[in-house]
PDB file of C-alpha atoms in Angstrom:
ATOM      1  CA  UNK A   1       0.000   0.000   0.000  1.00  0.00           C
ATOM      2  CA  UNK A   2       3.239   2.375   1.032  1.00  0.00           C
ATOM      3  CA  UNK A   3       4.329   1.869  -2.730  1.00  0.00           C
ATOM      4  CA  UNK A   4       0.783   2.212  -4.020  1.00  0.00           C
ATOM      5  CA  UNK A   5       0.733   5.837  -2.260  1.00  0.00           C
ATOM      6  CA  UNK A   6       3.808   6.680  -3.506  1.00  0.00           C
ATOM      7  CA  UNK A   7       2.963   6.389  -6.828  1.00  0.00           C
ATOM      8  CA  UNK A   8      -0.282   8.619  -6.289  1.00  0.00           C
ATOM      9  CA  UNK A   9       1.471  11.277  -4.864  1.00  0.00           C
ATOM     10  CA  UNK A  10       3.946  11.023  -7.791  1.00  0.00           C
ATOM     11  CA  UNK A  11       1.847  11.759 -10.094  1.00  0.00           C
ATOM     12  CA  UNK A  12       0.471  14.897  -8.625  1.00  0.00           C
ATOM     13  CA  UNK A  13       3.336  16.205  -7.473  1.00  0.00           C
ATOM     14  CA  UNK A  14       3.345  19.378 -10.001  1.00  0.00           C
ATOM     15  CA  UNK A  15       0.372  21.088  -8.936  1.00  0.00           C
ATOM     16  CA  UNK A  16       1.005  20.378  -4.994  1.00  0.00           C
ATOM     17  CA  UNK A  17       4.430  22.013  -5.556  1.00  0.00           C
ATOM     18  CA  UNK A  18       3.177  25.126  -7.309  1.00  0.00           C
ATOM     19  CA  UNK A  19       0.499  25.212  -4.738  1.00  0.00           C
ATOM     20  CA  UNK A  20       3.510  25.315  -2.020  1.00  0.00           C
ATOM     21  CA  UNK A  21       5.521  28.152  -4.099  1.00  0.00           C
ATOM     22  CA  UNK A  22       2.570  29.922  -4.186  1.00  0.00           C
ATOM     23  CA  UNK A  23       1.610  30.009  -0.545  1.00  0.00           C
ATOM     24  CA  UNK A  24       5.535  31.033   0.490  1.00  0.00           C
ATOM     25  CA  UNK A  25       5.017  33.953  -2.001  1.00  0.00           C
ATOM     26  CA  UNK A  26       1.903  34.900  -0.874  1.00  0.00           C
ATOM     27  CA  UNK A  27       3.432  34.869   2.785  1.00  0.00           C
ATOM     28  CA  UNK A  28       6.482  36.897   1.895  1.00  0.00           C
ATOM     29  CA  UNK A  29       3.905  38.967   0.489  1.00  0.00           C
ATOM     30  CA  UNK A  30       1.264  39.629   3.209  1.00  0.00           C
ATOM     31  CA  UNK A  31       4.425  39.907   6.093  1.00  0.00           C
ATOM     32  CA  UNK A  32       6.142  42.464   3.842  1.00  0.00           C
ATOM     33  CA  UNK A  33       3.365  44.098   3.236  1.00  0.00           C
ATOM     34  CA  UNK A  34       2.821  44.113   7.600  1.00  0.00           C
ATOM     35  CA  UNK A  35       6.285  45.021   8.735  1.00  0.00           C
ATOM     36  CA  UNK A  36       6.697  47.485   5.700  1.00  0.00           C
ATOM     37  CA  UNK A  37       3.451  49.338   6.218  1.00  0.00           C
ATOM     38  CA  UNK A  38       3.186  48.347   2.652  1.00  0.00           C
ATOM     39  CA  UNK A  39      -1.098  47.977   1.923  1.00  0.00           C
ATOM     40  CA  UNK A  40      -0.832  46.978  -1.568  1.00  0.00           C
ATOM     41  CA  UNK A  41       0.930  43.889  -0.228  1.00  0.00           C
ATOM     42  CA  UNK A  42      -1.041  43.201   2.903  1.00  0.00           C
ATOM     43  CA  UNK A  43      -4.024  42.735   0.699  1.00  0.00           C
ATOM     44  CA  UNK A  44      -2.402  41.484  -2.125  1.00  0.00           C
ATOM     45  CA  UNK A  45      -0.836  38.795   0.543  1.00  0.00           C
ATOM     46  CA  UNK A  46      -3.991  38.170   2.310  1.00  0.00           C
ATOM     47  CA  UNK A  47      -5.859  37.568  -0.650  1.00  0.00           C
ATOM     48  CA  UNK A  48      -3.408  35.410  -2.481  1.00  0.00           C
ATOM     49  CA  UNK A  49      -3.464  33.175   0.584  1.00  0.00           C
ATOM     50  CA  UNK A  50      -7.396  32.681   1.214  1.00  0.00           C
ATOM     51  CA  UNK A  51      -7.081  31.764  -2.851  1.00  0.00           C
ATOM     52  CA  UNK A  52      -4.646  29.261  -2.272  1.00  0.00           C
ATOM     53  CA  UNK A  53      -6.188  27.750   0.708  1.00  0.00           C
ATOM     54  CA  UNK A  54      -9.811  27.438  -0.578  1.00  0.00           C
ATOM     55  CA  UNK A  55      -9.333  27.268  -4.661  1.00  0.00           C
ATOM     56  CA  UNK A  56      -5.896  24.996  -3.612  1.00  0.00           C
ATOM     57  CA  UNK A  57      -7.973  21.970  -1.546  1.00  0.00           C
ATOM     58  CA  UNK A  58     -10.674  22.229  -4.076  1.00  0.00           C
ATOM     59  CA  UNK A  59      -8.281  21.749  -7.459  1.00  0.00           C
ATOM     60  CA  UNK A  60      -6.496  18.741  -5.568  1.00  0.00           C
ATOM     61  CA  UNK A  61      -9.243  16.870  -5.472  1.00  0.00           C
ATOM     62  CA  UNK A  62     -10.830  17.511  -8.587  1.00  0.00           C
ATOM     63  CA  UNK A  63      -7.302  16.582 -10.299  1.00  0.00           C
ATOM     64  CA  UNK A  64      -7.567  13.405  -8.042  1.00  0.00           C
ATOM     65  CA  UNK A  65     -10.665  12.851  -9.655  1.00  0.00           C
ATOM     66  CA  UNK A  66      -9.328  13.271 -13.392  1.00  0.00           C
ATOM     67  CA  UNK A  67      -6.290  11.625 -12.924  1.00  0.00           C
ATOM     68  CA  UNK A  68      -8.420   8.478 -11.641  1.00  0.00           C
ATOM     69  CA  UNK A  69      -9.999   8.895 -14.785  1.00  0.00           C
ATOM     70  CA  UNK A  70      -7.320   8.464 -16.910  1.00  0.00           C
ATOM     71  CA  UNK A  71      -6.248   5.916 -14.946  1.00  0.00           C
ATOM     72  CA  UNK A  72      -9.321   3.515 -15.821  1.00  0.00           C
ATOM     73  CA  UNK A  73      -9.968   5.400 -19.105  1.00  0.00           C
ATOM     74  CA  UNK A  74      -6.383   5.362 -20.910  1.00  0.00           C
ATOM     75  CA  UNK A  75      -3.477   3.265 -21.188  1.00  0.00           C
ATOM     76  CA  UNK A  76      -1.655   6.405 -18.817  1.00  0.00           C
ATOM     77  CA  UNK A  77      -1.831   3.682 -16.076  1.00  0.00           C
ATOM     78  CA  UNK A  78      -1.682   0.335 -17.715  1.00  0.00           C
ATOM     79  CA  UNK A  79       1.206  -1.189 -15.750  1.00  0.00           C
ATOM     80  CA  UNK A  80      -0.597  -0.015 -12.491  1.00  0.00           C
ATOM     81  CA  UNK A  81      -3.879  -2.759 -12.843  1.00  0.00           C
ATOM     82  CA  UNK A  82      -1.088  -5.075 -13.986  1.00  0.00           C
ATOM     83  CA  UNK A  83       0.414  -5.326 -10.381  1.00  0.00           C
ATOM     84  CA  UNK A  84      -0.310  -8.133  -8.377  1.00  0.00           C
ATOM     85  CA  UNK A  85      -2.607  -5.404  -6.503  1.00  0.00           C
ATOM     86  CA  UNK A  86      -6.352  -5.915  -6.151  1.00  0.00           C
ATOM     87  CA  UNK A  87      -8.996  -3.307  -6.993  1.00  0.00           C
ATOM     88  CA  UNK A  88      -9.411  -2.252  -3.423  1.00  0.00           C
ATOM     89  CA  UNK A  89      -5.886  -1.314  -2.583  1.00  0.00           C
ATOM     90  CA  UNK A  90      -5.393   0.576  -6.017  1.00  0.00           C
ATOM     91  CA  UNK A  91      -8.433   2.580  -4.975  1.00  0.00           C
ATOM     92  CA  UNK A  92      -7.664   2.568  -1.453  1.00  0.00           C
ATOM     93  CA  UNK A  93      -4.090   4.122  -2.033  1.00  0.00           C
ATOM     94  CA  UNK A  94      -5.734   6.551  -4.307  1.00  0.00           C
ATOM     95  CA  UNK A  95      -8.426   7.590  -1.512  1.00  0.00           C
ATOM     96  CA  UNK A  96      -6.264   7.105   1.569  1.00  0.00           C
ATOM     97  CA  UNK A  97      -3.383   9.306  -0.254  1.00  0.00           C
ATOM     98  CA  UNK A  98      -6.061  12.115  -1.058  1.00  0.00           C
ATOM     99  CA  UNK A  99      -7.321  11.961   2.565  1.00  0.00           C
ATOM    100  CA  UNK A 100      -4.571  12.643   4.147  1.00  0.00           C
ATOM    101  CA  UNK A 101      -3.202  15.229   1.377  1.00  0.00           C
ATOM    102  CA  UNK A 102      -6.621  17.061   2.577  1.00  0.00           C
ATOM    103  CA  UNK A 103      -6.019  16.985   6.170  1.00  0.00           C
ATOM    104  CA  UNK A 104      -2.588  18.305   5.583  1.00  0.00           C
ATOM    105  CA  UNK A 105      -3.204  20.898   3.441  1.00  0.00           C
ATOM    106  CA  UNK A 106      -5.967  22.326   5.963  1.00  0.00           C
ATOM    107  CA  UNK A 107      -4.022  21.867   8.822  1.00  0.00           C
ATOM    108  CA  UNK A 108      -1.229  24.027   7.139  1.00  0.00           C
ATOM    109  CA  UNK A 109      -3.512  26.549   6.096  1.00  0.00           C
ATOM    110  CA  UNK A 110      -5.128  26.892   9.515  1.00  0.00           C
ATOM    111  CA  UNK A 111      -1.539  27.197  11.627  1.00  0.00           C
ATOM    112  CA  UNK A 112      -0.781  30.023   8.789  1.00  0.00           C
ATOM    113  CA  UNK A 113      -3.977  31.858   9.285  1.00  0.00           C
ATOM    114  CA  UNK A 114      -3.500  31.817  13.376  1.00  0.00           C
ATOM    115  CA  UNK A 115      -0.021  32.575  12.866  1.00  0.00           C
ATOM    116  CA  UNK A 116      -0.787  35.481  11.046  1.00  0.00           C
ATOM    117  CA  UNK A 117      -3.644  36.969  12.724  1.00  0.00           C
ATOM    118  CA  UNK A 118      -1.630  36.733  16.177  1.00  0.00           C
ATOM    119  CA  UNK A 119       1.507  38.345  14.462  1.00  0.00           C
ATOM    120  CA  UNK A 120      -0.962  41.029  13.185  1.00  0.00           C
ATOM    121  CA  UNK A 121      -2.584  41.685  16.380  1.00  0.00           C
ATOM    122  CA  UNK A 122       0.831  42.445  18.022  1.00  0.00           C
ATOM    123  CA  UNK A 123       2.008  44.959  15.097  1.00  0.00           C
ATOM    124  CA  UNK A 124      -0.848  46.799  14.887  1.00  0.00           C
ATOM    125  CA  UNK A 125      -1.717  49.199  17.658  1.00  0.00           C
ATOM    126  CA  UNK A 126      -5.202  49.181  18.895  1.00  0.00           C
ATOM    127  CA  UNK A 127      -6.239  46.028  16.814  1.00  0.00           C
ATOM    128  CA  UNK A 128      -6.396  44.018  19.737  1.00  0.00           C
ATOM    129  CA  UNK A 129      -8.586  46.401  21.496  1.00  0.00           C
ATOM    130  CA  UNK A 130     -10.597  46.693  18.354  1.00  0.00           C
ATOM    131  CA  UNK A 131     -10.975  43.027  17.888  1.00  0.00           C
ATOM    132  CA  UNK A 132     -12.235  42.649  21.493  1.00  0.00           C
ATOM    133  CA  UNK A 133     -14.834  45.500  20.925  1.00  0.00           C
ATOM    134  CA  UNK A 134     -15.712  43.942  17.708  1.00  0.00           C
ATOM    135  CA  UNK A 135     -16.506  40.190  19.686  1.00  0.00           C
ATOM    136  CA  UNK A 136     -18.431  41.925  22.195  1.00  0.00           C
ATOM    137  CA  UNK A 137     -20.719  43.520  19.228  1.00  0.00           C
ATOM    138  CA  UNK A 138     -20.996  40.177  17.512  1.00  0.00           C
ATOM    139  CA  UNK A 139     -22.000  38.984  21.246  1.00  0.00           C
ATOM    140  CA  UNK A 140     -24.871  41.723  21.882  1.00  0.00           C
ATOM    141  CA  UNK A 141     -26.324  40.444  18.015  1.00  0.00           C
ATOM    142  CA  UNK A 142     -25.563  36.580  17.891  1.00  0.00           C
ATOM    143  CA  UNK A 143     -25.206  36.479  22.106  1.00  0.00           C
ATOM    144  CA  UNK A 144     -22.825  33.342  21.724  1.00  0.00           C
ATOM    145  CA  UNK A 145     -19.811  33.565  19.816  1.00  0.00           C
ATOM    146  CA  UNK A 146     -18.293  29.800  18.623  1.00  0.00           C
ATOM    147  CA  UNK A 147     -14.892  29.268  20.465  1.00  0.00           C
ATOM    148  CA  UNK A 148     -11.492  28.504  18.640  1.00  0.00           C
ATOM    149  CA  UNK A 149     -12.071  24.990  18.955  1.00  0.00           C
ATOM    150  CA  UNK A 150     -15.515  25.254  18.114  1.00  0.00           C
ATOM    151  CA  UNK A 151     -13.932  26.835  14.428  1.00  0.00           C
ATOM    152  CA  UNK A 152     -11.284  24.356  13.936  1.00  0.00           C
ATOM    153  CA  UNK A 153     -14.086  21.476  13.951  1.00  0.00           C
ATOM    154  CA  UNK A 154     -16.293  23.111  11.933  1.00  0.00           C
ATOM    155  CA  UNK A 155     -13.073  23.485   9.286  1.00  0.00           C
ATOM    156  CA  UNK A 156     -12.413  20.024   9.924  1.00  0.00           C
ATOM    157  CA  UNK A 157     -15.653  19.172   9.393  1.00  0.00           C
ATOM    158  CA  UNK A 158     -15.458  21.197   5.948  1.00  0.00           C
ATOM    159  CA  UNK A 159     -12.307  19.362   4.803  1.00  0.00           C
ATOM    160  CA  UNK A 160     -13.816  16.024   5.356  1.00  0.00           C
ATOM    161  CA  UNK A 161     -17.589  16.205   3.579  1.00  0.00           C
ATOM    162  CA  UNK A 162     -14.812  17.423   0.631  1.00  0.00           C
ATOM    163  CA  UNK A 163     -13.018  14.459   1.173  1.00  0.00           C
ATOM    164  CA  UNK A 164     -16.496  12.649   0.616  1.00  0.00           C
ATOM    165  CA  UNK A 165     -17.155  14.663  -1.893  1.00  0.00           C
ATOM    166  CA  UNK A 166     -14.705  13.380  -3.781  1.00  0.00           C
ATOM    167  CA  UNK A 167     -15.122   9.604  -3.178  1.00  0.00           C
ATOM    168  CA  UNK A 168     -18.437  10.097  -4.472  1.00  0.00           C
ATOM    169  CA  UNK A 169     -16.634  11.402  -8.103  1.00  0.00           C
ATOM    170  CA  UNK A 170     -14.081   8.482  -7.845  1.00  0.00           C
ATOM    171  CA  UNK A 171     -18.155   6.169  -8.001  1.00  0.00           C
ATOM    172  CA  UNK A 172     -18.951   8.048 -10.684  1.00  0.00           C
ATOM    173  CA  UNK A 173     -15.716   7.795 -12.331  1.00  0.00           C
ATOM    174  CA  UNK A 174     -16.142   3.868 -12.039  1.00  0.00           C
ATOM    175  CA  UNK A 175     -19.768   3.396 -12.823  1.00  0.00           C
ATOM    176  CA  UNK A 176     -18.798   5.528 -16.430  1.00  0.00           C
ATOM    177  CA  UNK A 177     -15.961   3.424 -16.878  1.00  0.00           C
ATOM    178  CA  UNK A 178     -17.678  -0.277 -16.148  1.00  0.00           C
ATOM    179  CA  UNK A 179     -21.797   0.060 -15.887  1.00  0.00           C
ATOM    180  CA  UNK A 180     -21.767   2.619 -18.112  1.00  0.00           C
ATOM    181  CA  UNK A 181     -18.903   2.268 -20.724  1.00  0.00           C
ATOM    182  CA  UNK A 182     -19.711   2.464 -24.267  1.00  0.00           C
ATOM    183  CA  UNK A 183     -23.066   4.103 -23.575  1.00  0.00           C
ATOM    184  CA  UNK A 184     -24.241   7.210 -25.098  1.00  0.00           C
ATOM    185  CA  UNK A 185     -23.952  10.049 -22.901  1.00  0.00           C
ATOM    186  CA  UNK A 186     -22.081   7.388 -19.970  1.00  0.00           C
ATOM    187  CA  UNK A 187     -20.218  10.917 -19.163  1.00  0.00           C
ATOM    188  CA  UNK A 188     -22.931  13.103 -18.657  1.00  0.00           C
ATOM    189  CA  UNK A 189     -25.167  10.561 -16.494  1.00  0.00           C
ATOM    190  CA  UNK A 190     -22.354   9.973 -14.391  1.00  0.00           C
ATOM    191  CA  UNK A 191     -21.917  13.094 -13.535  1.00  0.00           C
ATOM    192  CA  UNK A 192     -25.748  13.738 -12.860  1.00  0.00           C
ATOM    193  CA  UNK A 193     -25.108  10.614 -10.702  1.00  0.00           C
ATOM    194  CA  UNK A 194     -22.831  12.313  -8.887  1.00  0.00           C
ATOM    195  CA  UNK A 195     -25.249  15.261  -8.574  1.00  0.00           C
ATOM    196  CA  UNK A 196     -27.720  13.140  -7.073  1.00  0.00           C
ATOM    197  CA  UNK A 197     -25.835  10.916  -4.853  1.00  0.00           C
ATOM    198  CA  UNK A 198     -24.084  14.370  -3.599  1.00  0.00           C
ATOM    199  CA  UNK A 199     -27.541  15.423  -2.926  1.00  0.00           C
ATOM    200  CA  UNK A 200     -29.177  12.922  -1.481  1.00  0.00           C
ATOM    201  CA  UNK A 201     -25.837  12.589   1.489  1.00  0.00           C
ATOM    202  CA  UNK A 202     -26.321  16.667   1.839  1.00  0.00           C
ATOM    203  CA  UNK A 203     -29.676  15.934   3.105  1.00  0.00           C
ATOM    204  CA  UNK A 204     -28.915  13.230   5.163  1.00  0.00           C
ATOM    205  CA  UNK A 205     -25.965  15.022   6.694  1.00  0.00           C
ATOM    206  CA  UNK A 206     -28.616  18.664   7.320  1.00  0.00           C
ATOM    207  CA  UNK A 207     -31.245  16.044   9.082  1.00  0.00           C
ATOM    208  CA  UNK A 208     -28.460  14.440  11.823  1.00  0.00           C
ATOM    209  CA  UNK A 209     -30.326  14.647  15.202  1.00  0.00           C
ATOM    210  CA  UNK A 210     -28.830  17.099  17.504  1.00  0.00           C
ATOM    211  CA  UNK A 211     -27.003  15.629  20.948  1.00  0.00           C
ATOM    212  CA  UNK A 212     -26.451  16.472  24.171  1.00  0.00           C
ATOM    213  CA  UNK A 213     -23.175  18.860  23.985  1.00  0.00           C
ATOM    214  CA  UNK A 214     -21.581  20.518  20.137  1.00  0.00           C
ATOM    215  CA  UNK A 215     -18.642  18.158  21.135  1.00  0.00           C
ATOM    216  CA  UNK A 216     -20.878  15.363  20.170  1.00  0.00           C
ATOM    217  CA  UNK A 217     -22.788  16.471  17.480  1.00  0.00           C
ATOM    218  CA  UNK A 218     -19.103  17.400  15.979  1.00  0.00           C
ATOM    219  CA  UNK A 219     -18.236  13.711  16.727  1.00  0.00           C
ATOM    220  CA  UNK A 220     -21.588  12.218  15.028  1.00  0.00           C
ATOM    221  CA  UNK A 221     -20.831  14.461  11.980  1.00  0.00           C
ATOM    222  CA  UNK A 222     -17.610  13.162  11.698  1.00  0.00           C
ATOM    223  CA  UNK A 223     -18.642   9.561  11.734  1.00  0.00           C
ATOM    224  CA  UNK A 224     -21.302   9.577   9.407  1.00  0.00           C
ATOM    225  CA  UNK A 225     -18.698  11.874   6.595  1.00  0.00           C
ATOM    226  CA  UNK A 226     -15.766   8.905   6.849  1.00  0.00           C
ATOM    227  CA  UNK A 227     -18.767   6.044   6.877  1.00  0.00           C
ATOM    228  CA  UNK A 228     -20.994   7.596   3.670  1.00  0.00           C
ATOM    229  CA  UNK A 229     -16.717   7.897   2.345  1.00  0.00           C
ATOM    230  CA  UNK A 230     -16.161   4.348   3.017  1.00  0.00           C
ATOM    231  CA  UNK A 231     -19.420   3.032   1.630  1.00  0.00           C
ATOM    232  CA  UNK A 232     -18.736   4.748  -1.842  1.00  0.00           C
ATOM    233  CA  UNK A 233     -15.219   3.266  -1.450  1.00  0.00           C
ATOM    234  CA  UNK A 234     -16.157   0.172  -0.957  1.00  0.00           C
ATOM    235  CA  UNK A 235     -19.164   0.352  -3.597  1.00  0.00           C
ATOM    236  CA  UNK A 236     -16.365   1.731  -6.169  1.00  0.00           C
ATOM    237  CA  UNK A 237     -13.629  -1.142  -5.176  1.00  0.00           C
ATOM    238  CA  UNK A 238     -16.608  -3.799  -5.488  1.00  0.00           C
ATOM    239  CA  UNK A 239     -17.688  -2.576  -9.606  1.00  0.00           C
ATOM    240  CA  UNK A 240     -13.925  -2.364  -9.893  1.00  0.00           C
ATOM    241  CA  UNK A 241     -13.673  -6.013  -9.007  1.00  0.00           C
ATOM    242  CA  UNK A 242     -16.135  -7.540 -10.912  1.00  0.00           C
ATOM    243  CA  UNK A 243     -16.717  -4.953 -14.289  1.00  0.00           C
ATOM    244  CA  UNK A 244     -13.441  -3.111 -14.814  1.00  0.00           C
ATOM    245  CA  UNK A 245     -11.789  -4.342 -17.688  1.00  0.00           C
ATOM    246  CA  UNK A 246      -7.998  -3.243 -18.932  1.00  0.00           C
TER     247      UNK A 246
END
């Protein structure tokens, strides 16, 4: 499976590296633009980084999509299915590799983003005082403010119905490449397959039952995003097993 993984992130490579460059310039950036009283680049900086962190985690997992695609659709991959490998650790490395490429990605993005609000709260003088006014405003209108912890689950919350999100377009990569190859339009109901299956989880996932404490209701979310993941993984590896063909 190590081997497996290390293929997958091979392959991708490019794009995660150019997302890396990226966020260092876009640091350099928003910090030069802070200790330089330079605005241009503290907005420039700021907004480069919120790009890279939301349009970043969303283009790795689409190209984790396509490049599964090719995988089942071209010869780019041939060798790959010719491994003494079954269907369910070629998928597995492709969906355990993007899961924790997600979880890394966010976590980074997060300890930049406190890093830089805390480093921007000591250089500027009165933010602090502002920001503390500003919490007690949001308190008089909302009267509970969500904690720091509180935001960090809801994030990781976020990165994992993505992470589903994406097993669901590695089922409907399979079903257009096995159930539904050499069907008119096998692209274009697979993807309104997606649509629906997408759907139908959403409003499963808005209808969870509410529990005793947010700690919980955090935890139930959780479960039922990695077990709706799992079932279209397993789903996916079982077509793979029995209808893929290369």
């Amino acid at each position: 499976m190590g081997k497996l993984m290390k293929y997958e992130f091979r392959k991708t490579r490019m794009s995660r590296m150019i997302l890396l460059l990226v966020t260092v310039l876009s640091e350099i950036l928003f910090l030069g633009g802070l200790f330089f009283d330079w605005e241009n680049g503290l907005i420039l900086g700021s907004t480069f980084l919120f790009a890279c962190a939301m349009f970043g985690l969303f283009y790795l997992g689409i190209e984790s999509i396509l490049v599964f695609s090719k995988d089942l659709n071209t010869k780019q991959s041939y060798m790959l299915f010719m491994t003494p490998k079954n269907s369910f650790q070629i998928l597995g490395a492709k969906v355990l590799e993007n899961l924790l490429c997600i979880i890394a990605v966010g976590t980074i993005f997060i300890l930049i983003a406190v890093a830089d609000f805390s480093i921007a709260t000591v250089h500027f003088d009165g933010l602090s005082r502002f920001l503390s006014e500003l919490q007690q405003f949001y308190k008089y209108i909302f009267h509970q403010l969500p904690s720091w912890q509180e935001v960090v689950a809801a994030i990781f919350g976020f990165l994992l119905s993505w992470f589903m999100t994406i097993t669901i377009g590695y089922l409907a990569v399979v079903l257009s490449a096995t159930v539904l190859a050499g069907k008119r339009l096998s692209g274009l109901i697979s993807f309104l397959l997606f649509l629906l299956i997408s759907w139908a989880l959403g409003v499963i996932l808005e209808h969870l039952p509410s529990l005793s404490s947010i700690t919980a209701d955090f935890a139930l979310q959780y479960g039922v995003l990695l077990l709706f993941s799992a079932a279209c993984y397993l789903i996916s590896g079982w077509i793979m097993e029995r209808k893929l063909s290369v």
